[in-house]
Amino acid sequence: MGVLEVAIASLIWARRGEQPHDELYGTDIGQFLGRMVVALAVFAAIITGLQIAAARPDDPKIIADRTVAEAN
């Protein structure tokens, strides 16, 4: 289950316990959207960090490509 799915499920579960079923549809949409923006920002930061960590300049493939390019 993805991070966003877990966040949405936990938000729904928390709201279910604190409000009657009729008031579930009257939730504060601004607060919900704020939490979604924070979740997306954290997710994007994690993905960006993983991409930066994966693209190291001392990667053997990059060194091999550079060596072949210098030989030609």
C-alpha positions in Angstrom: 0.0 0.0 0.0 1.4 3.4 -1.0 2.2 6.2 1.4 -0.8 8.3 0.1 -3.2 5.4 0.4 -2.1 4.9 4.0 -2.5 8.6 4.8 -6.0 8.7 3.2 -7.1 5.5 5.0 -5.8 6.7 8.4 -7.5 10.0 7.9 -10.8 8.3 7.1 -10.4 5.9 10.0 -9.7 8.8 12.4 -12.7 10.8 11.1 -15.0 7.7 11.4 -14.2 7.4 15.1 -14.8 11.1 16.1 -17.8 12.0 14.0 -21.2 10.5 13.4 -21.8 9.2 9.9 -24.0 12.2 8.8 -21.2 14.7 9.7 -18.5 12.7 7.7 -19.5 14.5 4.5 -19.1 17.9 6.2 -15.4 17.6 6.8 -13.1 20.6 6.4 -11.8 20.3 2.8 -9.1 22.8 3.4 -7.5 20.7 6.2 -7.8 17.6 4.0 -6.1 19.3 1.0 -3.4 20.7 3.3 -2.6 17.2 4.5 -2.6 15.9 1.0 -0.1 18.6 -0.1 2.2 17.8 2.8 2.0 14.1 1.9 2.8 14.8 -1.7 5.7 17.0 -0.8 7.2 14.4 1.5 6.7 11.7 -1.2 8.3 13.9 -3.8 11.3 14.7 -1.5 11.8 11.0 -0.9 11.8 10.1 -4.6 14.1 13.0 -5.4 16.5 11.9 -2.7 16.5 8.4 -4.1 17.2 9.6 -7.6 20.1 11.8 -6.4 21.5 8.9 -4.5 21.3 6.6 -7.5 23.0 9.0 -9.9 26.5 9.2 -8.3 29.3 10.5 -10.6 31.6 7.6 -9.5 29.2 5.0 -10.9 31.1 2.3 -12.8 28.9 2.6 -15.9 29.6 6.4 -16.1 33.3 5.9 -15.6 33.3 3.2 -18.3 31.4 5.4 -20.7 33.8 8.3 -20.1 36.8 6.0 -20.7 35.4 4.8 -24.0 34.6 8.3 -25.1 38.1 9.6 -24.2 39.7 6.7 -26.2 37.8 7.6 -29.3 
